[in-house]
GROMACS .gro file of C-alpha atoms in nm:
model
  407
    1UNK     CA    1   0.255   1.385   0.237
    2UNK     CA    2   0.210   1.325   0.618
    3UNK     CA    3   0.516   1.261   0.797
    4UNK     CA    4   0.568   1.103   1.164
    5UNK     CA    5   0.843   1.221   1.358
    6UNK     CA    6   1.006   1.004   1.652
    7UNK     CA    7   1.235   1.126   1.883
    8UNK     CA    8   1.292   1.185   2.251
    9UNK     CA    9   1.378   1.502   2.232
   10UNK     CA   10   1.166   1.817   2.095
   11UNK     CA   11   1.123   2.158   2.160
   12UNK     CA   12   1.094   2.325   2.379
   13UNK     CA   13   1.414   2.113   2.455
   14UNK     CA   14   1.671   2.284   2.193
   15UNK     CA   15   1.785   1.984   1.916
   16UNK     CA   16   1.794   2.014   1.553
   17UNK     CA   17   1.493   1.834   1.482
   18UNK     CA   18   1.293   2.133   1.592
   19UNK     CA   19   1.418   2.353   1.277
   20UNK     CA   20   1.386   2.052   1.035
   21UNK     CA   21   0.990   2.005   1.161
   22UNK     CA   22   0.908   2.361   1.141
   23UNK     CA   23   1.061   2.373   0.764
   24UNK     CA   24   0.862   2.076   0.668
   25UNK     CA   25   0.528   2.254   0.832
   26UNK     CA   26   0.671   2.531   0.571
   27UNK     CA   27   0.659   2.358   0.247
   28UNK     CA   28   0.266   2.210   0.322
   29UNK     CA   29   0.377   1.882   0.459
   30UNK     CA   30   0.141   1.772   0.775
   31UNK     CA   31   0.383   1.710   1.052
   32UNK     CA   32   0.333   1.472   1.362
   33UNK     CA   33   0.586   1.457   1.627
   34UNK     CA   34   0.588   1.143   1.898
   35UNK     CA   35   0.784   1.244   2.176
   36UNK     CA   36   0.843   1.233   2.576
   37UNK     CA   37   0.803   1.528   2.866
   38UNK     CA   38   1.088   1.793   2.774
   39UNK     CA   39   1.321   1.704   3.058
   40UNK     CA   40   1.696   1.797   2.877
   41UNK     CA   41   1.951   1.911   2.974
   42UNK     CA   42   1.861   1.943   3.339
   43UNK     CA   43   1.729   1.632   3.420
   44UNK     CA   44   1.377   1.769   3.526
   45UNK     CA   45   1.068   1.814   3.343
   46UNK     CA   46   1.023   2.109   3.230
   47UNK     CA   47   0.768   2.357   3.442
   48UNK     CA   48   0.439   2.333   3.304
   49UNK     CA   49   0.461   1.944   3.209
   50UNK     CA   50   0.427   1.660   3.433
   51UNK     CA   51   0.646   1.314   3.373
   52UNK     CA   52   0.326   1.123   3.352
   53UNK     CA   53   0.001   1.089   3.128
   54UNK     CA   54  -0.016   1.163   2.757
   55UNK     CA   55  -0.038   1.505   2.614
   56UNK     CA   56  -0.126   1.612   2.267
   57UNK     CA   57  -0.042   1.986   2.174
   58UNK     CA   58   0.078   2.196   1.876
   59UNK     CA   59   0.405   2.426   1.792
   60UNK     CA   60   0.444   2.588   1.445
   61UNK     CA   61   0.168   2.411   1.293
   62UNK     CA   62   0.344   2.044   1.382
   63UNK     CA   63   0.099   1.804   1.601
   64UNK     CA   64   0.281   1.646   1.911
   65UNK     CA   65   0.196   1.408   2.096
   66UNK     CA   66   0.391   1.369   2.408
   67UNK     CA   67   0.407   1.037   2.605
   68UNK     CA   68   0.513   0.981   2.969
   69UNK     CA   69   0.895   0.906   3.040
   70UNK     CA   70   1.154   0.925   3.370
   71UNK     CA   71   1.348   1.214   3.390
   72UNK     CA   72   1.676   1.183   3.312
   73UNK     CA   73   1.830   1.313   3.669
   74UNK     CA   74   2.154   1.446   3.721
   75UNK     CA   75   2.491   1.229   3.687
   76UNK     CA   76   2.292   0.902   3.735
   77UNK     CA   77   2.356   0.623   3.477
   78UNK     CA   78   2.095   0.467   3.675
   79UNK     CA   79   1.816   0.777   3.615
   80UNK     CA   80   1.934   0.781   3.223
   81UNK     CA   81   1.883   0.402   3.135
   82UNK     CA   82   1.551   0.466   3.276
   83UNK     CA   83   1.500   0.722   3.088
   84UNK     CA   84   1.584   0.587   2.784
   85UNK     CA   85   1.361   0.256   2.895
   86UNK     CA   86   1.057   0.483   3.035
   87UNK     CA   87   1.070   0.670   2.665
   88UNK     CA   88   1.096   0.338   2.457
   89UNK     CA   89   0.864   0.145   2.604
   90UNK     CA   90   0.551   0.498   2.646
   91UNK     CA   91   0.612   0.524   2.246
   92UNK     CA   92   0.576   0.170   2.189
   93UNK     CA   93   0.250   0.123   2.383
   94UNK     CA   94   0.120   0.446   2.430
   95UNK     CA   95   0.203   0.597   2.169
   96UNK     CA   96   0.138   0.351   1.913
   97UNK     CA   97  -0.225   0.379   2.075
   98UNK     CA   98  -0.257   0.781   2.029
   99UNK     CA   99  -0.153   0.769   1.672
  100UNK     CA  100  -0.373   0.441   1.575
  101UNK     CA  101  -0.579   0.684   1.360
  102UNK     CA  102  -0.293   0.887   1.194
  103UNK     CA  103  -0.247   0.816   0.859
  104UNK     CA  104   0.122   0.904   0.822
  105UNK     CA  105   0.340   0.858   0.473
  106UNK     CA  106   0.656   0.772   0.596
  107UNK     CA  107   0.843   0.766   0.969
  108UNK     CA  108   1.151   0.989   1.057
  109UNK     CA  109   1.360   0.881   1.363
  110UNK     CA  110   1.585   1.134   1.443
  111UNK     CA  111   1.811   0.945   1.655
  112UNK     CA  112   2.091   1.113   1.902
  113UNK     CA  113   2.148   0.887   2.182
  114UNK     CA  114   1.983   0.659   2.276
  115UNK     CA  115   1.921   0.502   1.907
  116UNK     CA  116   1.691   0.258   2.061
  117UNK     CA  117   1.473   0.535   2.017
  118UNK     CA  118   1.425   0.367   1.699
  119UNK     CA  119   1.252   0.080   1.821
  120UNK     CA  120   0.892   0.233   1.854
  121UNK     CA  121   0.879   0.391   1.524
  122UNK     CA  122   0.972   0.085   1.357
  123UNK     CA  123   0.694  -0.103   1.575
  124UNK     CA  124   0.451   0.180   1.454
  125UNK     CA  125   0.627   0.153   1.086
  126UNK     CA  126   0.516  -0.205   1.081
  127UNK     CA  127   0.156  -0.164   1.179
  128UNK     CA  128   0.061   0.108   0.995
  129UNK     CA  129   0.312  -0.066   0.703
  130UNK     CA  130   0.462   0.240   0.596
  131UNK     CA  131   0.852   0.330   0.557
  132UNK     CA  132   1.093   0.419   0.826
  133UNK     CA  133   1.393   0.667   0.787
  134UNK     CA  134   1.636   0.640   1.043
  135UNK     CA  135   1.878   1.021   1.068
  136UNK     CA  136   2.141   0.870   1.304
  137UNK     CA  137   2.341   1.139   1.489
  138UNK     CA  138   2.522   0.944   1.749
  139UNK     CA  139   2.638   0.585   1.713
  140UNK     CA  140   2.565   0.281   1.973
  141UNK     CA  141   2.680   0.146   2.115
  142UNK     CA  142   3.047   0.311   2.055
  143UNK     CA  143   2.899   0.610   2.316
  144UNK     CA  144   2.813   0.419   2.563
  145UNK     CA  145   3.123   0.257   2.591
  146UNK     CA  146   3.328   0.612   2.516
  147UNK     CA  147   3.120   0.790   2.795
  148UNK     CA  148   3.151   0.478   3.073
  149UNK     CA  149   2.769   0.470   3.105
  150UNK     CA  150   2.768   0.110   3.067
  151UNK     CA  151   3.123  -0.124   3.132
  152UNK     CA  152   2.972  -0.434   3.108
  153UNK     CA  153   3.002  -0.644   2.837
  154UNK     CA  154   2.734  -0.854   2.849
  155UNK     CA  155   2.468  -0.562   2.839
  156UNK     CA  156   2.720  -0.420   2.557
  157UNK     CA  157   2.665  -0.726   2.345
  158UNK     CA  158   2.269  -0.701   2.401
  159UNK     CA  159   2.306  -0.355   2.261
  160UNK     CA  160   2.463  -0.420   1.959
  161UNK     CA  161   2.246  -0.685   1.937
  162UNK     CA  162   1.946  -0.440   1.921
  163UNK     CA  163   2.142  -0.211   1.731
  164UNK     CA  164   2.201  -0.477   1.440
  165UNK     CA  165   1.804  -0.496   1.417
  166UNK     CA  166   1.751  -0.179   1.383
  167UNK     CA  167   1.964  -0.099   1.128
  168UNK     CA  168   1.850  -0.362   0.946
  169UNK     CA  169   1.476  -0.279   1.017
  170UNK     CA  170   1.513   0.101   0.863
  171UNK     CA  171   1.436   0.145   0.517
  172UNK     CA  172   1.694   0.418   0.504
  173UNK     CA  173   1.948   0.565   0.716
  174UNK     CA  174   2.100   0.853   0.692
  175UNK     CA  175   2.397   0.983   0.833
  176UNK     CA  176   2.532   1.314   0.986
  177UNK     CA  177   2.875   1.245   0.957
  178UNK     CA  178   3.074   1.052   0.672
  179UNK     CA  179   3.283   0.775   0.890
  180UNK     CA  180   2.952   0.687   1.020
  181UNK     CA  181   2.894   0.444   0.715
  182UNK     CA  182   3.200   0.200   0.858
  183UNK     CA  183   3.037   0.160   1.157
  184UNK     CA  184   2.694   0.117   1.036
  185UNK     CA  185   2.783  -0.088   0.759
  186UNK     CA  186   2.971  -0.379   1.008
  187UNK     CA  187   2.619  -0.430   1.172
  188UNK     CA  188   2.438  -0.437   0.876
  189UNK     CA  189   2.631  -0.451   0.524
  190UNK     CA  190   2.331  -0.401   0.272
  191UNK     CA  191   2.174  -0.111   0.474
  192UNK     CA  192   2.117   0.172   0.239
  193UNK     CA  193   2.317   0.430   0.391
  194UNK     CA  194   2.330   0.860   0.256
  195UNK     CA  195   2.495   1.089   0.365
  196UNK     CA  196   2.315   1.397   0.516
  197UNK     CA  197   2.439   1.677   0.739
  198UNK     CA  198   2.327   1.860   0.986
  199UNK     CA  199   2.247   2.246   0.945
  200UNK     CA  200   2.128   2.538   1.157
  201UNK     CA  201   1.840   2.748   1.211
  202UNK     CA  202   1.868   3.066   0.909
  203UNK     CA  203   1.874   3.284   1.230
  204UNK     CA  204   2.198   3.181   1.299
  205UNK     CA  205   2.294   3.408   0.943
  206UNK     CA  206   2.171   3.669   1.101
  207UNK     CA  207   2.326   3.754   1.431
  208UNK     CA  208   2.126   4.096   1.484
  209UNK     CA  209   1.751   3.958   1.422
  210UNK     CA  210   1.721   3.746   1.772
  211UNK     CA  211   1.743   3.794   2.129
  212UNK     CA  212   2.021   3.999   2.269
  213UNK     CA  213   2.049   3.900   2.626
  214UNK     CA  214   2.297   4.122   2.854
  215UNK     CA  215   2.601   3.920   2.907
  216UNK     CA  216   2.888   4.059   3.110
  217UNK     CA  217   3.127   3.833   3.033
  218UNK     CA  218   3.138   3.962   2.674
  219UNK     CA  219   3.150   4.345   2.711
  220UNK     CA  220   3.519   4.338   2.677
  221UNK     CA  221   3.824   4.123   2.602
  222UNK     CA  222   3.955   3.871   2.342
  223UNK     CA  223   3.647   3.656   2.423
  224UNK     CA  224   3.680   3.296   2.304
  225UNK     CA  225   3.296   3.140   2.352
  226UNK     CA  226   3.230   2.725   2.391
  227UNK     CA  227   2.836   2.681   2.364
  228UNK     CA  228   2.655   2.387   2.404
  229UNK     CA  229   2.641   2.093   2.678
  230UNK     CA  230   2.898   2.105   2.928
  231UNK     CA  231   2.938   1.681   2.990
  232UNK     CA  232   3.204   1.417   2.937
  233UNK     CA  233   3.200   1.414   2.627
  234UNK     CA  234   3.316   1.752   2.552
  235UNK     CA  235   3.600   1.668   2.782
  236UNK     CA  236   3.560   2.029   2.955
  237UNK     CA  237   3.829   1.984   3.171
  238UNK     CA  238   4.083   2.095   2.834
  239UNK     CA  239   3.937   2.413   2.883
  240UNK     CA  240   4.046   2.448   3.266
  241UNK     CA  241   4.366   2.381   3.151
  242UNK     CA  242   4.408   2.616   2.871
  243UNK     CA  243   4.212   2.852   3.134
  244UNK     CA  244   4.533   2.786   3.368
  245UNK     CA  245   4.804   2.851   3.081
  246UNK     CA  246   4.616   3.197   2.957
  247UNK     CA  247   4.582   3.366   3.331
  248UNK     CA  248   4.878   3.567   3.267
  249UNK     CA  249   4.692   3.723   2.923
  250UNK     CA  250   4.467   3.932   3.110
  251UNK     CA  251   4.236   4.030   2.835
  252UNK     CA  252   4.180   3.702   2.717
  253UNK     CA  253   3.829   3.570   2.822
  254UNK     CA  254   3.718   3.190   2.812
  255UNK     CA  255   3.343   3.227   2.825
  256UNK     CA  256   3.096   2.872   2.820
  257UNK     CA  257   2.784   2.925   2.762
  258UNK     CA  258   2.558   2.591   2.844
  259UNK     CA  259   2.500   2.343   3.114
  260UNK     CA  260   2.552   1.981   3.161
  261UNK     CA  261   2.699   1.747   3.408
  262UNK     CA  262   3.019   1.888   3.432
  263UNK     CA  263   2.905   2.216   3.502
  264UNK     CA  264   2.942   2.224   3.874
  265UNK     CA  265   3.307   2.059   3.831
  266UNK     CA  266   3.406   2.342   3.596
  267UNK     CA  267   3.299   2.585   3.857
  268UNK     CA  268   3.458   2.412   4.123
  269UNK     CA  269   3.740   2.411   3.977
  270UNK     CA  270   3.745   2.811   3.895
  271UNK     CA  271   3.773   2.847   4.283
  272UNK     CA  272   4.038   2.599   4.380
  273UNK     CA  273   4.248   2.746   4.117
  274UNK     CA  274   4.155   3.135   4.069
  275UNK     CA  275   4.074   3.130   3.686
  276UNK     CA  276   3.936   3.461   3.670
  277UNK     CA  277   3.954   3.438   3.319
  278UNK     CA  278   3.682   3.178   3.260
  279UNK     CA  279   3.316   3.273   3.310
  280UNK     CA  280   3.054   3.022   3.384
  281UNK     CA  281   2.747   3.250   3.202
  282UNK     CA  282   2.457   2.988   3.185
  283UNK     CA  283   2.258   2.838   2.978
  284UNK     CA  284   2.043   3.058   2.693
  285UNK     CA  285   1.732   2.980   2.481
  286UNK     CA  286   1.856   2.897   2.127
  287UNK     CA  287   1.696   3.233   2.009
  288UNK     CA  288   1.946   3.392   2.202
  289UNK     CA  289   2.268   3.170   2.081
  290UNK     CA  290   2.341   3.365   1.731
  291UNK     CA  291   2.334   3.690   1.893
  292UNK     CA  292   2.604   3.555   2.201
  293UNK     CA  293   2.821   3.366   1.928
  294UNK     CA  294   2.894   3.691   1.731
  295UNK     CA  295   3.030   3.861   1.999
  296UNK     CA  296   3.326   3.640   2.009
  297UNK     CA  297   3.655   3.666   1.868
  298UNK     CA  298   3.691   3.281   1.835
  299UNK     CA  299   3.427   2.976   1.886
  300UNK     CA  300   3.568   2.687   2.064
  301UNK     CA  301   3.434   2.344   2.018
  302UNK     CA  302   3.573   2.051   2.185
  303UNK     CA  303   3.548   1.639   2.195
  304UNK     CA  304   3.729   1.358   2.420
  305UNK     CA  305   3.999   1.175   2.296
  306UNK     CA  306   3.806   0.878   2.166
  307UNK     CA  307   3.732   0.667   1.885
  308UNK     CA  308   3.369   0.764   1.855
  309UNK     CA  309   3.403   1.104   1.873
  310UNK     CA  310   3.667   1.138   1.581
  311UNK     CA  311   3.379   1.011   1.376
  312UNK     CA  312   3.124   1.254   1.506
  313UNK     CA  313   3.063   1.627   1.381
  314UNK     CA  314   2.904   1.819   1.654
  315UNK     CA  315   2.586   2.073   1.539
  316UNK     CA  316   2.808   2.332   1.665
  317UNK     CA  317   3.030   2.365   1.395
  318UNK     CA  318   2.770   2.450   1.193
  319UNK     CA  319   2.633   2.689   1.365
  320UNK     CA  320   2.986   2.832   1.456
  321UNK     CA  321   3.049   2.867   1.078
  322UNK     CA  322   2.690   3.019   0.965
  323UNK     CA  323   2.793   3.263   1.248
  324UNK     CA  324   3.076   3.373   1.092
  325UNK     CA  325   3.336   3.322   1.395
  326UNK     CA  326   3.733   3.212   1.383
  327UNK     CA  327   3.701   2.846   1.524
  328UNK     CA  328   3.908   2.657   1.790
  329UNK     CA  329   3.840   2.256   1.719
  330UNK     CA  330   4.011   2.088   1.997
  331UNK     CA  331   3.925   1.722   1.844
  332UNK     CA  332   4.019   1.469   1.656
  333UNK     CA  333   3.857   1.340   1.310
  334UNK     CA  334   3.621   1.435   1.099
  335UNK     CA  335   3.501   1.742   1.222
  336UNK     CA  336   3.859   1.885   1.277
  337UNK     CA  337   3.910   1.781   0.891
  338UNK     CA  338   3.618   2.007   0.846
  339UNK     CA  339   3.738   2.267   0.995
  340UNK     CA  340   4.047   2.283   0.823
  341UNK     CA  341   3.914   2.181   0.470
  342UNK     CA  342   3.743   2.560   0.526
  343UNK     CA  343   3.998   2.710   0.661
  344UNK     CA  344   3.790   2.852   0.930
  345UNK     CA  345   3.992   2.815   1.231
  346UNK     CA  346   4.259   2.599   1.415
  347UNK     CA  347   4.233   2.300   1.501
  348UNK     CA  348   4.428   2.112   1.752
  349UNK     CA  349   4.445   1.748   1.901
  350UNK     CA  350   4.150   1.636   2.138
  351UNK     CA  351   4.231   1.690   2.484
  352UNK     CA  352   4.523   1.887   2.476
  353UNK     CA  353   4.485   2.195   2.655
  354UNK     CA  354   4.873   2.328   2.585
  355UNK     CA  355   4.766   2.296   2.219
  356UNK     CA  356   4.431   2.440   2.286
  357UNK     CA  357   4.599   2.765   2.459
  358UNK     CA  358   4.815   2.762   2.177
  359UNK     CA  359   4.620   2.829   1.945
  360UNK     CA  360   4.372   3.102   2.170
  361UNK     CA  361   4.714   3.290   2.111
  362UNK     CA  362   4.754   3.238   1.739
  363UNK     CA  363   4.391   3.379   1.683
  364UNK     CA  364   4.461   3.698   1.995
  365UNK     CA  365   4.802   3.775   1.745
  366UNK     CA  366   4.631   3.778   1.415
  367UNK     CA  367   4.488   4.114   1.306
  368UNK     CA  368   4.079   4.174   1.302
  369UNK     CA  369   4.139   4.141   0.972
  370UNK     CA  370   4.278   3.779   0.949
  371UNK     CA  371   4.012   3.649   1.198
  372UNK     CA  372   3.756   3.810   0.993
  373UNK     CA  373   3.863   3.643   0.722
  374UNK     CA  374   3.880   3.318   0.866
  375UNK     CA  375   3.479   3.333   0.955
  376UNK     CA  376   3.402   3.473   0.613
  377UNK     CA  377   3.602   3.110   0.503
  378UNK     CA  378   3.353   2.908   0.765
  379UNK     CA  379   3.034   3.126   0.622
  380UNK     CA  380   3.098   2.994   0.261
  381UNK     CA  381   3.211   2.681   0.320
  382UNK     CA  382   2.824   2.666   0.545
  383UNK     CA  383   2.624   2.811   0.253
  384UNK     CA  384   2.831   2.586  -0.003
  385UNK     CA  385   2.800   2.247   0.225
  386UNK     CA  386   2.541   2.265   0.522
  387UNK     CA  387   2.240   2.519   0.396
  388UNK     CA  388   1.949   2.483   0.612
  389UNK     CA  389   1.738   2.519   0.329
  390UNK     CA  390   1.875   2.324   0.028
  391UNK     CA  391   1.902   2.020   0.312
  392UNK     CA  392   1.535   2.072   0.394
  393UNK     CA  393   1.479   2.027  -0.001
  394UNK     CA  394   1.691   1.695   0.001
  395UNK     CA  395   1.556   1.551   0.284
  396UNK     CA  396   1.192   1.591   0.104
  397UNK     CA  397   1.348   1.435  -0.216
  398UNK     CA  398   1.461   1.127   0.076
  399UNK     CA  399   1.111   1.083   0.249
  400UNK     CA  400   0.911   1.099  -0.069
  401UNK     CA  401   1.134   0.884  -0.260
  402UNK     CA  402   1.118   0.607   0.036
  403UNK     CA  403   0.721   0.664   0.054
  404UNK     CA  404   0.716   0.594  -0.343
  405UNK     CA  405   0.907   0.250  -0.322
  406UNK     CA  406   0.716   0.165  -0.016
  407UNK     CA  407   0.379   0.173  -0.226
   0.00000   0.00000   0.00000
């Protein structure tokens, strides 16, 4: 089987779909990947590339071929829709040109924002008349709206409007979090929709076996770690505020570990108001994240207060619970159901930094023994629901089962 990967994002820009090629590589499937210049989180491409021309290279045995696209920026809606536009419209022409000789299977979107992603792989599903599998992680046009990118309703409308075809376009869709289906389902009832988490990297089962990068922050303390992207839609500024209610518990340590547009608000703020008990550490190669997460004594995760979001389950959670950590969901939803259906940690309402402090507390009182049992509840719960390698195996069963009726 020869499978076609489509999506913006690849490494060495740190998603998900990285892990799932490299496993397929791993059970003798030939891999393609069509993708842009790595240019996330920071809005520039990434030394060593340049934002235009095509480039064709390989990582871990997969074949990508990388199409032009404009960088993303920095806190521009502006920069983003053009560098969702730049990416959608490279893979359509030019990359529909570089893989006119491939003879994929099957096509495999994975799709975090911007789902129009989708659009080019079902242009190149249609020539080359083979099936397209859409892995939806982020639903549109619900974000767009949640995050204030776009207010206009017009431009809304022509969103869902291109949303509703691509739904119905896919072949299958698959879905990273349950409530997903409701949503999906209202644009396009007989869509065959499956349910399929996401997982983490086997590293992440193994704390001691990656990088182990010097972090200061985490030498001492009752350290309570947020990873990941630091933007609106984490909602960062709940943990300023829990930072403001914990100042007086000197050992308690708020450490975030990522980058994103809020970053330079977060550290603004740290000045203005003295929180010397929340440190700012940086962003770290994903080789280096299961290492840094096991050094905490609790894993926060956070989402805004909005509709969207109490549908989504961030990757983190997974990768929080293969880790082994007490978590801190400060969300609404789904994943905050998931959380507690483990009994892995806390969680609290979205946005509610009294809560969120709250519960920092709860976790510092417990003994080591509690907590540790509390991350030995997230570990099972990961091996029993979100195994890396048992979802590899399914999503095999998916692609050759969709290649099959295709034929």
């Amino acid at each position: 089987m020869r499978v076609l990967i489509v999506s913006q994002y690849f490494w060495p820009e740190g998603f998900r779909i990285n892990e799932l090629a490299e496993s397929l590589v791993q059970r003798g499937i030939d891999v393609d990947v069509l993708t842009g210049k790595p240019n996330y989180p920071e809005g520039k491409i990434y030394e060593g590339y340049k934002a235009r021309g095509c480039v064709r290279e390989s990582w871990q045995g997969a074949n990508i071929f990388r199409v032009p696209l404009f960088p993303r920026g920095f806190r521009s809606a502006s920069r983003l829709a053009l560098n969702y536009l730049s990416f959608i419209l490279s893979a359509a022409i030019a990359g529909t040109w570089q893989l006119r000789r491939i003879k994929s299977d099957v096509i495999f979107v994975y799709a975090p924002s911007p789902l129009l992603q989708a659009l080019p792989a079902l242009l190149i599903g249609w020539f080359k008349r083979i099936p397209v599998v859409l892995y939806v992680q982020d639903l549109w046009p619900e974000s767009l709206e949640a995050t204030g990118y776009v207010r206009n309703r017009l431009a809304i409308r022509m969103v869902e409007w291109v949303v509703k075809l691509i739904y119905r376009r896919s072949d299958l869709i698959l879905v990273s979090s349950l409530p997903f289906r409701g949503s999906i389902q209202r644009f396009s009832p007989s869509a065959e929709i499956v349910y399929y988490p996401n997982s983490v990297d086997a590293s992440f089962c193994d704390p001691q076996s990656g990088l182990k990068p010097d972090v200061p922050a985490l030498d001492e303390g009752f350290r309570v770690i947020f990873a990941g992207n630091v933007g609106a839609a984490q909602a960062v500024h709940v943990i300023v505020d829990a930072a403001q209610r914990l100042k007086e518990h000197r050992d308690i340590r708020l450490v975030v570990l990522g980058s994103g547009s809020e970053l330079e608000w977060m550290r603004t703020q740290i000045q203005e108001r003295e929180l010397d008990n929340l440190f700012l550490a940086g962003r770290f190669p994903v080789q280096a994240m299961p290492n840094l997460l096991s050094r905490a004594d609790a894993l926060l995760v956070t989402l805004a207060d909005r509709k969207i979001f109490a549908e989504t389950v961030p990757n983190k959670i997974q990768a929080y619970m293969a880790v082994g950590r007490p978590i801190i969901a400060s969300m609404n939803g789904e994943g905050a159901r998931i959380v507690q259906e483990a009994n892995a940690g806390i969680a609290v309402a979205a946005e509610d930094g009294a809560a969120m402090a709250d519960a920092v507390l709860r976790l510092h009182a417990m003994s080591q023994a509690d907590r540790d049992q509390l991350g030995e509840n997230g570990k099972r719960y990961y091996r029993q629901n979100f195994d890396h390698e048992q979802l590899v195996d399914d999503l095999v069963g998916h692609l050759t089962k969709m290649m099959k009726v295709k034929k």
